[in-house]
Coordinates of C-alpha atoms and ligand atoms in Angstrom, one line a residue:
M1 CA 78.5 191.6 206.2
R2 CA 79.5 194.6 204.3
W3 CA 82.7 197.0 204.8
V4 CA 81.3 200.6 205.4
G5 CA 84.2 203.1 204.1
G6 CA 84.6 206.5 205.1
D7 CA 82.8 209.6 204.0
G8 CA 83.9 212.6 202.6
D9 CA 87.2 213.8 201.0
P10 CA 90.3 212.2 203.1
A11 CA 92.5 214.9 201.8
C12 CA 90.6 217.7 203.4
G13 CA 92.9 217.7 206.6
V14 CA 90.3 216.9 209.1
W15 CA 89.3 213.4 209.9
V16 CA 86.7 212.2 212.3
L17 CA 87.4 208.7 213.6
G18 CA 84.5 206.5 215.2
R19 CA 84.9 203.1 216.4
D20 CA 82.8 200.7 213.9
P21 CA 79.4 201.2 212.0
G22 CA 75.8 200.4 213.5
E23 CA 72.9 199.1 212.1
V24 CA 71.8 202.2 210.1
E25 CA 75.4 202.7 208.8
E26 CA 75.5 199.1 207.5
R27 CA 72.3 199.6 205.6
V28 CA 73.5 203.4 204.1
G29 CA 77.0 202.1 203.6
K30 CA 78.3 205.3 205.3
P31 CA 79.5 206.0 208.6
F32 CA 77.8 208.0 211.5
Q33 CA 74.4 208.2 209.6
G34 CA 71.9 207.1 212.6
P35 CA 71.3 208.9 215.7
A36 CA 75.0 209.2 216.7
G37 CA 75.5 210.7 213.0
D38 CA 72.9 213.4 213.8
L39 CA 74.5 214.3 217.1
L40 CA 77.9 214.3 215.3
N41 CA 76.6 216.6 212.5
K42 CA 75.2 219.1 215.2
V43 CA 78.3 219.2 217.3
L44 CA 80.5 219.8 214.3
A45 CA 78.3 222.5 213.1
A46 CA 78.5 224.1 216.4
A47 CA 82.0 224.1 216.2
G48 CA 81.9 225.9 212.5
W49 CA 82.1 222.8 210.2
H50 CA 79.5 221.4 207.9
R51 CA 79.8 217.7 207.8
S52 CA 81.0 217.8 204.3
Q53 CA 84.1 219.6 205.1
V54 CA 85.5 216.8 207.3
Y55 CA 86.2 213.3 206.3
V56 CA 84.6 210.7 208.8
D57 CA 85.4 207.1 209.1
N58 CA 85.7 204.2 211.4
V59 CA 88.5 202.0 213.1
V60 CA 86.8 199.0 211.9
G61 CA 84.3 199.1 208.8
V62 CA 82.3 196.2 209.8
R63 CA 79.4 196.0 212.4
P64 CA 80.2 193.6 215.1
P65 CA 77.7 191.2 216.3
N66 CA 75.5 193.0 219.2
N67 CA 77.3 196.0 218.4
K68 CA 80.0 194.5 220.6
W69 CA 83.5 195.8 220.1
E70 CA 84.8 192.4 221.5
A71 CA 82.9 190.5 219.1
H72 CA 84.9 191.8 216.2
A73 CA 87.1 189.1 214.4
E74 CA 90.6 189.7 214.9
A75 CA 91.1 190.0 211.2
D76 CA 88.5 192.8 210.7
I77 CA 90.3 194.9 213.6
E78 CA 93.8 194.2 212.0
R79 CA 92.2 195.0 208.4
G80 CA 91.0 198.2 210.0
I81 CA 94.2 199.4 211.6
A82 CA 96.1 198.5 208.3
A83 CA 93.9 200.6 206.4
Y84 CA 93.7 203.5 208.6
R85 CA 97.4 203.8 208.6
E86 CA 97.9 203.3 204.9
R87 CA 95.2 206.1 204.2
L88 CA 97.0 208.2 206.8
E89 CA 100.2 207.7 205.3
L90 CA 98.9 208.8 201.6
H91 CA 96.8 211.8 203.1
R92 CA 98.4 213.2 205.9
P93 CA 95.6 214.9 207.8
R94 CA 96.6 217.6 210.0
L95 CA 94.0 216.9 212.6
V96 CA 92.1 213.8 213.5
I97 CA 89.1 214.0 216.1
A98 CA 89.2 210.5 217.7
L99 CA 85.8 209.7 219.3
G100 CA 85.8 207.2 221.9
N101 CA 88.8 205.0 223.5
E102 CA 89.2 202.6 220.4
A103 CA 89.6 205.7 217.9
L104 CA 92.0 207.6 220.2
R105 CA 94.2 204.3 220.5
T106 CA 94.2 204.2 217.1
A107 CA 95.0 207.7 216.2
C108 CA 97.8 207.5 218.8
G109 CA 99.4 204.4 217.3
V110 CA 98.5 201.9 219.6
D111 CA 96.6 198.9 219.4
P112 CA 92.7 199.7 219.9
R113 CA 92.4 196.5 221.8
D114 CA 94.8 197.4 224.6
G115 CA 92.8 198.9 226.9
K116 CA 95.5 199.9 229.1
A117 CA 97.8 201.9 226.5
L118 CA 96.0 205.3 227.1
P119 CA 93.8 206.5 229.8
G120 CA 90.0 206.0 229.3
I121 CA 88.3 208.6 227.1
Q122 CA 86.7 210.5 229.9
D123 CA 90.2 211.3 231.3
A124 CA 91.7 211.7 227.9
R125 CA 89.3 214.0 225.9
G126 CA 89.9 217.3 225.4
Y127 CA 94.1 216.9 225.3
L128 CA 96.0 217.1 222.3
W129 CA 98.5 214.7 221.2
D130 CA 101.2 214.3 218.7
S131 CA 100.6 210.8 217.2
P132 CA 103.9 208.9 216.2
L133 CA 101.9 208.2 213.2
G134 CA 101.9 212.0 212.3
G135 CA 99.6 214.7 212.8
R136 CA 97.7 216.2 215.7
V137 CA 95.0 213.9 217.6
I138 CA 92.3 215.3 220.0
G139 CA 90.2 213.0 221.9
A140 CA 86.5 213.3 222.4
S141 CA 83.7 211.2 223.8
H142 CA 81.7 209.2 221.4
P143 CA 78.4 210.5 220.3
A144 CA 76.9 206.8 220.7
G145 CA 78.1 206.8 224.1
I146 CA 76.8 210.0 225.1
L147 CA 73.2 209.2 223.8
R148 CA 73.1 206.2 226.1
E149 CA 74.2 208.0 229.1
W150 CA 72.3 210.4 231.4
V151 CA 75.1 212.7 232.0
P152 CA 75.0 215.5 229.6
W153 CA 78.3 214.8 228.1
R154 CA 77.1 216.5 224.8
A155 CA 78.2 219.8 226.5
L156 CA 81.8 218.4 226.7
L157 CA 81.8 216.8 223.0
E158 CA 80.9 220.3 222.0
L159 CA 83.7 222.1 223.6
D160 CA 86.2 219.6 222.4
L161 CA 85.0 220.1 218.9
K162 CA 85.3 223.9 219.2
K163 CA 88.9 223.4 220.7
A164 CA 89.4 221.2 217.6
A165 CA 88.3 223.5 215.1
K166 CA 90.6 226.4 216.8
E167 CA 93.5 224.0 216.7
F168 CA 93.1 223.5 212.9
R169 CA 92.5 227.1 212.1
A170 CA 95.6 227.9 214.0
G171 CA 97.7 225.4 211.9
C172 CA 98.4 222.9 214.7
P173 CA 101.2 224.7 216.2
P174 CA 104.0 222.6 217.9
L175 CA 102.7 221.5 221.5
P176 CA 104.7 223.1 224.4
N177 CA 107.3 220.9 225.8
R178 CA 106.1 219.9 229.4
A179 CA 108.6 218.9 232.0
V180 CA 108.3 217.1 235.3
T181 CA 110.9 217.1 238.1
V182 CA 110.5 214.6 240.8
L183 CA 112.4 216.1 243.9
T184 CA 114.5 213.1 245.2
E185 CA 117.7 214.6 246.1
P186 CA 118.2 217.7 248.8
H187 CA 120.3 219.5 246.0
E188 CA 117.5 220.1 243.7
V189 CA 115.7 221.9 246.3
A190 CA 117.3 225.1 244.9
A191 CA 115.9 224.9 241.5
F192 CA 112.2 224.3 243.2
R193 CA 112.5 227.5 245.3
G194 CA 113.9 229.4 242.2
A195 CA 111.0 228.4 240.3
I196 CA 108.2 229.2 242.8
K197 CA 109.9 232.3 244.3
D198 CA 108.4 234.9 241.6
A199 CA 105.6 232.9 240.6
P200 CA 102.1 234.9 240.5
L201 CA 100.3 231.7 241.1
L202 CA 101.1 227.9 242.2
S203 CA 98.7 225.0 240.9
L204 CA 99.0 222.3 243.7
D205 CA 97.6 218.7 243.9
I206 CA 97.9 216.0 246.4
E207 CA 98.1 212.4 246.0
N208 CA 97.7 210.3 249.0
T209 CA 98.4 206.3 249.4
A210 CA 95.4 203.7 249.7
E211 CA 96.4 204.0 253.6
R212 CA 95.5 207.6 253.6
T213 CA 99.2 208.8 254.1
L214 CA 100.6 211.6 252.1
S215 CA 101.9 210.2 249.0
C216 CA 103.3 213.7 247.3
L217 CA 102.6 217.1 246.5
G218 CA 102.8 218.3 242.9
V219 CA 103.5 222.0 242.1
A220 CA 103.3 224.0 239.1
A221 CA 104.7 227.5 239.0
S222 CA 104.3 227.8 235.1
T223 CA 102.4 225.8 232.2
D224 CA 105.3 224.0 231.1
H225 CA 107.3 222.8 234.4
A226 CA 105.8 220.9 237.2
F227 CA 107.6 219.5 240.3
V228 CA 106.7 216.4 242.2
I229 CA 107.7 216.1 246.1
P230 CA 107.4 212.7 247.3
A231 CA 106.6 212.7 251.0
T232 CA 109.4 210.1 252.1
H233 CA 111.9 212.2 253.8
D234 CA 111.9 214.8 256.5
W235 CA 113.3 217.6 254.0
Q236 CA 110.7 216.8 251.4
L237 CA 108.0 217.3 254.2
A238 CA 109.6 220.5 255.2
L239 CA 109.4 221.4 251.4
I240 CA 106.0 220.4 251.1
R241 CA 105.1 222.5 253.9
E242 CA 106.9 225.4 252.7
G243 CA 105.0 225.4 249.5
C244 CA 101.7 224.9 250.8
E245 CA 102.3 227.4 253.4
S246 CA 103.9 230.4 251.2
K247 CA 102.1 233.5 250.6
V248 CA 101.7 232.9 247.0
P249 CA 98.0 232.5 245.6
K250 CA 97.2 228.9 244.8
V251 CA 95.0 227.1 242.5
F252 CA 93.8 223.6 243.5
Q253 CA 91.4 221.3 241.6
N254 CA 88.9 220.2 244.6
G255 CA 91.4 221.7 247.2
M256 CA 89.0 221.4 249.8
Y257 CA 89.9 217.8 250.0
D258 CA 93.6 218.4 249.7
R259 CA 93.5 221.1 252.5
Y260 CA 91.6 219.1 254.8
F261 CA 93.9 216.0 254.3
L262 CA 97.0 218.2 254.7
R263 CA 95.7 219.8 257.8
A264 CA 94.3 216.4 259.3
R265 CA 97.1 214.2 258.5
C266 CA 100.3 216.5 258.3
G267 CA 99.5 219.5 260.2
I268 CA 100.0 221.5 257.1
E269 CA 98.0 224.8 256.7
V270 CA 97.6 225.8 252.9
R271 CA 97.6 229.4 252.8
N272 CA 96.1 232.0 250.1
H273 CA 93.8 229.0 248.2
T274 CA 92.2 231.6 245.8
F275 CA 91.0 229.4 243.1
D276 CA 89.6 226.0 242.4
T277 CA 89.2 224.4 239.0
I278 CA 86.4 221.9 240.1
L279 CA 84.5 224.7 241.8
A280 CA 84.7 227.0 238.6
W281 CA 83.7 224.1 236.5
H282 CA 80.6 223.2 238.6
C283 CA 79.9 227.0 238.5
L284 CA 80.3 227.3 234.7
Q285 CA 78.4 223.9 233.6
P286 CA 76.3 223.0 236.7
E287 CA 74.4 221.0 234.3
L288 CA 77.5 218.3 234.5
A289 CA 78.1 219.1 238.0
G290 CA 76.9 216.6 240.7
K291 CA 74.8 214.6 238.6
A292 CA 75.4 211.6 240.4
L293 CA 73.2 213.1 243.3
D294 CA 70.1 213.1 241.1
K295 CA 70.0 209.1 241.0
R296 CA 69.0 209.4 244.8
Ligands
LIG301 N1 79.5 204.5 215.7 C1 80.6 204.7 215.2 O1 81.5 204.5 215.9 N2 80.8 204.7 213.8 C2 79.7 204.8 213.1 O2 79.9 205.0 212.0 C3 78.1 204.7 214.0 C4 78.3 204.9 215.2

């Protein structure tokens, strides 16, 4: 079994991290050489990078039996994590593009075997993280996974790499500090009202319980501060109603569901739902929307 090392100059500032080598990579002795490598090179190019401008490596340098992550020897995973951290310490890349779950966990300083440490890559992709190990991290779908699936995730991989390139060119500026206030005391209502009073737009989202009762409403009037109003006490329900029925234009993600739920279950009528992110997404990327129906 051959340990496949990194490809490129680790001092270049941008790292691309995969999981482990496949058959072709093992034969050639470099990461991302087969079909997944071809796709990676293409999306890198679409983002304005030639492969030689980035450093490409894997969490674990050996190919696992049957290409199954779970089949790795523990010692190989330990060796991979230690080697990654050592290299990181030495070269301090400004940005790590982590492809897939195991790479994202490793880059974010958690154990790549811990499936609960972070959301799965389909939820976590496209977000920027400050790694406790230092440097900025962006998660993206793994090219090999994309090639296996019928959903055209490639469009999202391309978008994520373009975002990565933009972030890198901008020098990876500090991430905004984001705050969430959970309104559990009536005296906090004034802060909420103050925040939404002159807001040009409110972003709303509900959560419901498994029993289909309202659990809470999330409300953001800016990009850096969100409120959560649990639907427990009467004063909280009144506040949820106040937020939903206010005249301020509102953005939802799949608000058709939220509005139906609020109307049917709580008698709350949402006013001025002017934009919906899921509808916008489906319009802008119809190739990704509603693909589940294609199977019928
Ligand atoms: N997948 C990976 O994660 N790494 C490779 O090198 C090839 C495929």
